[in-house]
């Protein structure tokens, strides 16, 4: 016959253990639900950005940064809202480096590839494309079934890194005013680089409606096609740079002085 004390201890032990198991089973779904809600909220703002509601998303960003710091979705959103391409690439690279298995990683890496292609840094761009094919072979950006990557106004936000911008400005300021350009190829302003023709057409139309001559030219790099939007024809780099500053002041759109080929 077992001692009465042992029986009472057993009776008290099993309910306690059952309670612990119950708490565990309740906690896991709650934590999962919280994570899902967090992901869904960030996705909601990304969708708003896709629909062109940039101002609304910008107003919400400080609160999102406080509540969801250092998450892949937030970094992607910050990259989309970045004021220029150089800043955006830092956010996208953060996703690739720290959240390589997130749903945004292949998209972020493709945007980095686009940025370097638009700047003419083709070796770097090709390395990024090779990484995309190696790490994300099933990505729509590799298989060729990629959706439109960016809205026209946002995707056009590409600017030179500081070092290259300084070189461009030096070229413009040192060109003799009275000297005709030696090259038969005129200068132009690149105001966007797009993965889809539809977005390139929208950007082209944006400038044409405001009285600027605009055209689209294609480049194929690492098996991917980019549609570049060019604005204006200029005798020299200095003239193009002046027009670029005017466009930046009026429309907050960065541009690159390039020589037509």
Tab-separated table of C-alpha atoms in Angstrom:
chain	number	residue	atom	x	y	z
A	1	UNK	CA	0.000	0.000	0.000
A	2	UNK	CA	1.432	3.406	-1.096
A	3	UNK	CA	1.848	6.188	1.433
A	4	UNK	CA	-0.866	8.847	1.354
A	5	UNK	CA	1.697	11.615	0.943
A	6	UNK	CA	3.002	10.107	-2.259
A	7	UNK	CA	-0.501	9.945	-3.704
A	8	UNK	CA	-1.181	13.587	-2.938
A	9	UNK	CA	2.159	14.586	-4.535
A	10	UNK	CA	1.319	12.649	-7.686
A	11	UNK	CA	-2.090	14.266	-7.908
A	12	UNK	CA	-0.553	17.733	-7.609
A	13	UNK	CA	2.239	16.947	-10.073
A	14	UNK	CA	0.110	15.830	-13.017
A	15	UNK	CA	-2.165	18.889	-13.059
A	16	UNK	CA	0.910	21.141	-12.923
A	17	UNK	CA	2.526	19.314	-15.810
A	18	UNK	CA	-0.700	19.424	-17.800
A	19	UNK	CA	-0.964	23.144	-17.172
A	20	UNK	CA	2.622	23.678	-18.433
A	21	UNK	CA	1.882	21.730	-21.607
A	22	UNK	CA	-1.332	23.702	-22.144
A	23	UNK	CA	0.524	27.003	-21.747
A	24	UNK	CA	3.156	25.819	-24.231
A	25	UNK	CA	0.573	24.869	-26.847
A	26	UNK	CA	-1.175	28.212	-26.405
A	27	UNK	CA	2.029	30.273	-26.515
A	28	UNK	CA	3.386	28.874	-29.792
A	29	UNK	CA	0.299	29.830	-31.877
A	30	UNK	CA	0.196	33.276	-30.254
A	31	UNK	CA	3.846	33.951	-31.115
A	32	UNK	CA	3.241	32.664	-34.638
A	33	UNK	CA	0.184	34.903	-34.971
A	34	UNK	CA	2.159	37.951	-33.792
A	35	UNK	CA	4.858	37.240	-36.368
A	36	UNK	CA	2.229	36.849	-39.086
A	37	UNK	CA	0.518	40.104	-38.134
A	38	UNK	CA	3.857	41.885	-38.259
A	39	UNK	CA	4.599	40.479	-41.716
A	40	UNK	CA	1.119	41.294	-42.962
A	41	UNK	CA	1.306	44.915	-41.803
A	42	UNK	CA	4.594	45.526	-43.604
A	43	UNK	CA	3.196	43.825	-46.713
A	44	UNK	CA	0.200	46.131	-46.554
A	45	UNK	CA	2.457	49.185	-46.745
A	46	UNK	CA	4.463	47.640	-49.573
A	47	UNK	CA	1.175	47.179	-51.456
A	48	UNK	CA	0.296	50.825	-50.807
A	49	UNK	CA	3.667	51.789	-52.245
A	50	UNK	CA	2.967	49.686	-55.339
A	51	UNK	CA	-0.264	51.649	-55.798
A	52	UNK	CA	1.619	54.932	-55.668
A	53	UNK	CA	0.618	56.014	-52.141
A	54	UNK	CA	4.170	57.007	-51.283
A	55	UNK	CA	3.340	59.897	-48.956
A	56	UNK	CA	1.114	57.738	-46.765
A	57	UNK	CA	3.840	55.109	-46.440
A	58	UNK	CA	6.476	57.728	-45.624
A	59	UNK	CA	4.310	59.059	-42.797
A	60	UNK	CA	3.972	55.574	-41.340
A	61	UNK	CA	7.662	54.668	-41.684
A	62	UNK	CA	8.966	56.089	-38.344
A	63	UNK	CA	6.389	54.057	-36.418
A	64	UNK	CA	7.205	50.919	-38.414
A	65	UNK	CA	10.921	51.359	-37.736
A	66	UNK	CA	10.216	51.566	-34.009
A	67	UNK	CA	7.967	48.505	-33.915
A	68	UNK	CA	9.668	46.255	-36.470
A	69	UNK	CA	13.388	47.123	-36.406
A	70	UNK	CA	15.874	45.089	-38.395
A	71	UNK	CA	13.398	42.909	-40.277
A	72	UNK	CA	13.610	41.928	-43.937
A	73	UNK	CA	10.260	43.465	-44.821
A	74	UNK	CA	11.118	46.774	-43.226
A	75	UNK	CA	14.502	46.922	-44.967
A	76	UNK	CA	12.752	46.267	-48.275
A	77	UNK	CA	10.274	49.047	-47.565
A	78	UNK	CA	13.098	51.435	-46.624
A	79	UNK	CA	14.914	50.567	-49.831
A	80	UNK	CA	11.805	51.343	-51.843
A	81	UNK	CA	11.475	54.724	-50.117
A	82	UNK	CA	15.159	55.648	-50.335
A	83	UNK	CA	15.907	59.058	-51.823
A	84	UNK	CA	18.440	57.696	-54.319
A	85	UNK	CA	19.838	54.436	-55.621
A	86	UNK	CA	22.988	54.499	-53.501
A	87	UNK	CA	20.955	54.626	-50.302
A	88	UNK	CA	18.498	52.002	-51.560
A	89	UNK	CA	21.277	49.528	-52.358
A	90	UNK	CA	22.441	49.631	-48.724
A	91	UNK	CA	19.019	48.461	-47.540
A	92	UNK	CA	18.755	45.800	-50.245
A	93	UNK	CA	22.244	44.493	-49.495
A	94	UNK	CA	21.245	44.256	-45.831
A	95	UNK	CA	18.457	41.876	-46.821
A	96	UNK	CA	20.755	39.735	-48.964
A	97	UNK	CA	23.430	39.554	-46.257
A	98	UNK	CA	21.269	39.134	-43.153
A	99	UNK	CA	18.020	37.588	-44.409
A	100	UNK	CA	19.050	35.466	-47.418
A	101	UNK	CA	16.058	33.122	-46.988
A	102	UNK	CA	13.419	35.830	-46.727
A	103	UNK	CA	10.765	36.297	-49.380
A	104	UNK	CA	12.365	39.635	-50.315
A	105	UNK	CA	15.937	38.420	-50.843
A	106	UNK	CA	15.812	37.621	-54.565
A	107	UNK	CA	13.886	40.821	-55.294
A	108	UNK	CA	16.446	42.866	-53.354
A	109	UNK	CA	19.363	41.219	-55.155
A	110	UNK	CA	17.781	41.863	-58.548
A	111	UNK	CA	17.332	45.534	-57.673
A	112	UNK	CA	21.031	45.715	-56.777
A	113	UNK	CA	21.840	44.189	-60.168
A	114	UNK	CA	19.638	46.787	-61.890
A	115	UNK	CA	21.319	49.624	-60.056
A	116	UNK	CA	24.850	48.665	-61.095
A	117	UNK	CA	23.721	47.980	-64.672
A	118	UNK	CA	22.162	51.432	-64.875
A	119	UNK	CA	25.419	53.008	-63.748
A	120	UNK	CA	27.401	51.110	-66.341
A	121	UNK	CA	29.271	49.064	-63.706
A	122	UNK	CA	28.713	45.909	-65.678
A	123	UNK	CA	31.255	43.626	-64.013
A	124	UNK	CA	29.673	44.257	-60.639
A	125	UNK	CA	26.206	43.874	-62.142
A	126	UNK	CA	27.107	40.547	-63.739
A	127	UNK	CA	28.435	39.267	-60.403
A	128	UNK	CA	25.116	40.142	-58.786
A	129	UNK	CA	23.206	38.364	-61.549
A	130	UNK	CA	25.430	35.290	-61.176
A	131	UNK	CA	24.721	35.318	-57.433
A	132	UNK	CA	20.990	35.603	-58.119
A	133	UNK	CA	21.068	32.602	-60.466
A	134	UNK	CA	23.168	30.562	-58.038
A	135	UNK	CA	21.303	31.312	-54.819
A	136	UNK	CA	17.767	31.716	-56.162
A	137	UNK	CA	17.476	29.567	-59.310
A	138	UNK	CA	13.693	29.387	-58.995
A	139	UNK	CA	13.243	33.146	-58.680
A	140	UNK	CA	10.949	34.797	-61.205
A	141	UNK	CA	13.784	37.247	-61.858
A	142	UNK	CA	15.885	34.317	-63.094
A	143	UNK	CA	13.212	32.362	-64.952
A	144	UNK	CA	12.140	35.451	-66.895
A	145	UNK	CA	8.643	35.617	-65.431
A	146	UNK	CA	9.387	38.623	-63.246
A	147	UNK	CA	6.546	41.076	-62.533
A	148	UNK	CA	6.947	44.824	-63.017
A	149	UNK	CA	9.652	45.668	-60.500
A	150	UNK	CA	8.947	49.246	-59.582
A	151	UNK	CA	6.427	52.019	-60.221
A	152	UNK	CA	7.761	54.555	-62.686
A	153	UNK	CA	8.416	57.406	-60.253
A	154	UNK	CA	10.178	55.147	-57.783
A	155	UNK	CA	12.235	53.059	-60.163
A	156	UNK	CA	13.716	56.174	-61.732
A	157	UNK	CA	15.412	57.135	-58.473
A	158	UNK	CA	18.904	56.133	-59.567
A	159	UNK	CA	21.891	58.321	-58.864
A	160	UNK	CA	25.617	58.054	-59.176
A	161	UNK	CA	27.708	57.107	-56.132
A	162	UNK	CA	29.466	60.161	-54.694
A	163	UNK	CA	32.808	59.356	-56.311
A	164	UNK	CA	31.310	58.921	-59.775
A	165	UNK	CA	29.063	61.963	-59.343
A	166	UNK	CA	32.143	64.042	-58.553
A	167	UNK	CA	33.830	62.770	-61.718
A	168	UNK	CA	30.765	63.692	-63.777
A	169	UNK	CA	30.596	67.179	-62.270
A	170	UNK	CA	34.341	67.662	-62.828
A	171	UNK	CA	33.884	66.735	-66.480
A	172	UNK	CA	31.057	69.243	-66.798
A	173	UNK	CA	32.807	72.167	-65.075
A	174	UNK	CA	36.158	71.729	-66.818
A	175	UNK	CA	34.805	71.538	-70.362
A	176	UNK	CA	35.779	74.739	-72.254
A	177	UNK	CA	32.652	76.725	-73.120
A	178	UNK	CA	33.826	77.880	-76.535
A	179	UNK	CA	35.051	74.464	-77.624
A	180	UNK	CA	32.746	72.286	-79.724
A	181	UNK	CA	32.483	68.648	-78.643
A	182	UNK	CA	35.027	66.449	-80.389
A	183	UNK	CA	32.789	63.364	-80.342
A	184	UNK	CA	29.977	63.154	-82.909
A	185	UNK	CA	27.812	61.509	-80.240
A	186	UNK	CA	25.663	63.975	-78.297
A	187	UNK	CA	25.192	63.829	-74.551
A	188	UNK	CA	21.909	62.946	-72.871
A	189	UNK	CA	20.449	62.400	-69.400
A	190	UNK	CA	19.559	58.930	-68.208
A	191	UNK	CA	16.564	59.337	-65.884
A	192	UNK	CA	15.607	55.708	-65.355
A	193	UNK	CA	16.459	52.047	-65.918
A	194	UNK	CA	13.529	49.626	-65.991
A	195	UNK	CA	12.992	45.891	-66.203
A	196	UNK	CA	9.685	46.307	-68.032
A	197	UNK	CA	8.878	48.363	-71.120
A	198	UNK	CA	5.575	49.498	-69.599
A	199	UNK	CA	7.338	51.334	-66.774
A	200	UNK	CA	9.871	52.804	-69.188
A	201	UNK	CA	7.026	54.102	-71.367
A	202	UNK	CA	5.392	55.709	-68.325
A	203	UNK	CA	8.615	57.514	-67.452
A	204	UNK	CA	9.115	58.598	-71.045
A	205	UNK	CA	5.557	59.943	-71.162
A	206	UNK	CA	6.081	61.761	-67.840
A	207	UNK	CA	8.850	63.868	-69.393
A	208	UNK	CA	7.211	64.299	-72.795
A	209	UNK	CA	4.088	65.724	-71.147
A	210	UNK	CA	6.353	68.326	-69.541
A	211	UNK	CA	7.976	69.337	-72.800
A	212	UNK	CA	11.155	67.256	-72.704
A	213	UNK	CA	12.355	65.202	-75.644
A	214	UNK	CA	12.630	61.598	-74.457
A	215	UNK	CA	13.521	58.184	-75.847
A	216	UNK	CA	13.966	54.589	-74.726
A	217	UNK	CA	17.005	52.464	-75.508
A	218	UNK	CA	17.649	48.865	-74.531
A	219	UNK	CA	20.685	47.186	-73.027
A	220	UNK	CA	21.134	43.473	-72.470
A	221	UNK	CA	23.428	42.521	-69.618
A	222	UNK	CA	23.966	39.040	-68.170
A	223	UNK	CA	21.022	37.789	-70.158
A	224	UNK	CA	18.645	40.449	-68.808
A	225	UNK	CA	17.183	43.374	-70.729
A	226	UNK	CA	17.068	46.881	-69.270
A	227	UNK	CA	15.044	49.691	-70.814
A	228	UNK	CA	16.872	52.983	-70.312
A	229	UNK	CA	14.999	56.280	-70.493
A	230	UNK	CA	17.007	59.171	-71.941
A	231	UNK	CA	15.977	62.816	-71.873
A	232	UNK	CA	17.319	65.555	-74.123
A	233	UNK	CA	20.243	65.956	-76.516
A	234	UNK	CA	23.133	68.182	-75.468
A	235	UNK	CA	26.267	69.548	-77.085
A	236	UNK	CA	28.427	68.816	-74.065
A	237	UNK	CA	28.395	67.365	-70.547
A	238	UNK	CA	28.140	70.818	-68.948
A	239	UNK	CA	24.881	71.586	-70.744
A	240	UNK	CA	23.483	68.168	-69.807
A	241	UNK	CA	24.476	68.623	-66.160
A	242	UNK	CA	22.633	71.963	-65.976
A	243	UNK	CA	19.490	70.313	-67.317
A	244	UNK	CA	19.912	67.481	-64.822
A	245	UNK	CA	20.007	69.938	-61.911
A	246	UNK	CA	16.829	71.579	-63.191
A	247	UNK	CA	15.040	68.211	-63.390
A	248	UNK	CA	16.205	67.333	-59.887
A	249	UNK	CA	14.909	70.637	-58.505
A	250	UNK	CA	11.530	70.409	-60.255
A	251	UNK	CA	10.685	66.712	-60.016
A	252	UNK	CA	13.067	65.217	-57.410
A	253	UNK	CA	14.332	62.752	-60.019
A	254	UNK	CA	18.037	61.961	-60.217
A	255	UNK	CA	19.782	61.628	-63.554
A	256	UNK	CA	23.117	60.572	-65.001
A	257	UNK	CA	24.987	62.387	-67.765
A	258	UNK	CA	25.772	59.815	-70.454
A	259	UNK	CA	27.127	59.889	-73.980
A	260	UNK	CA	24.909	58.235	-76.566
A	261	UNK	CA	26.208	55.179	-78.340
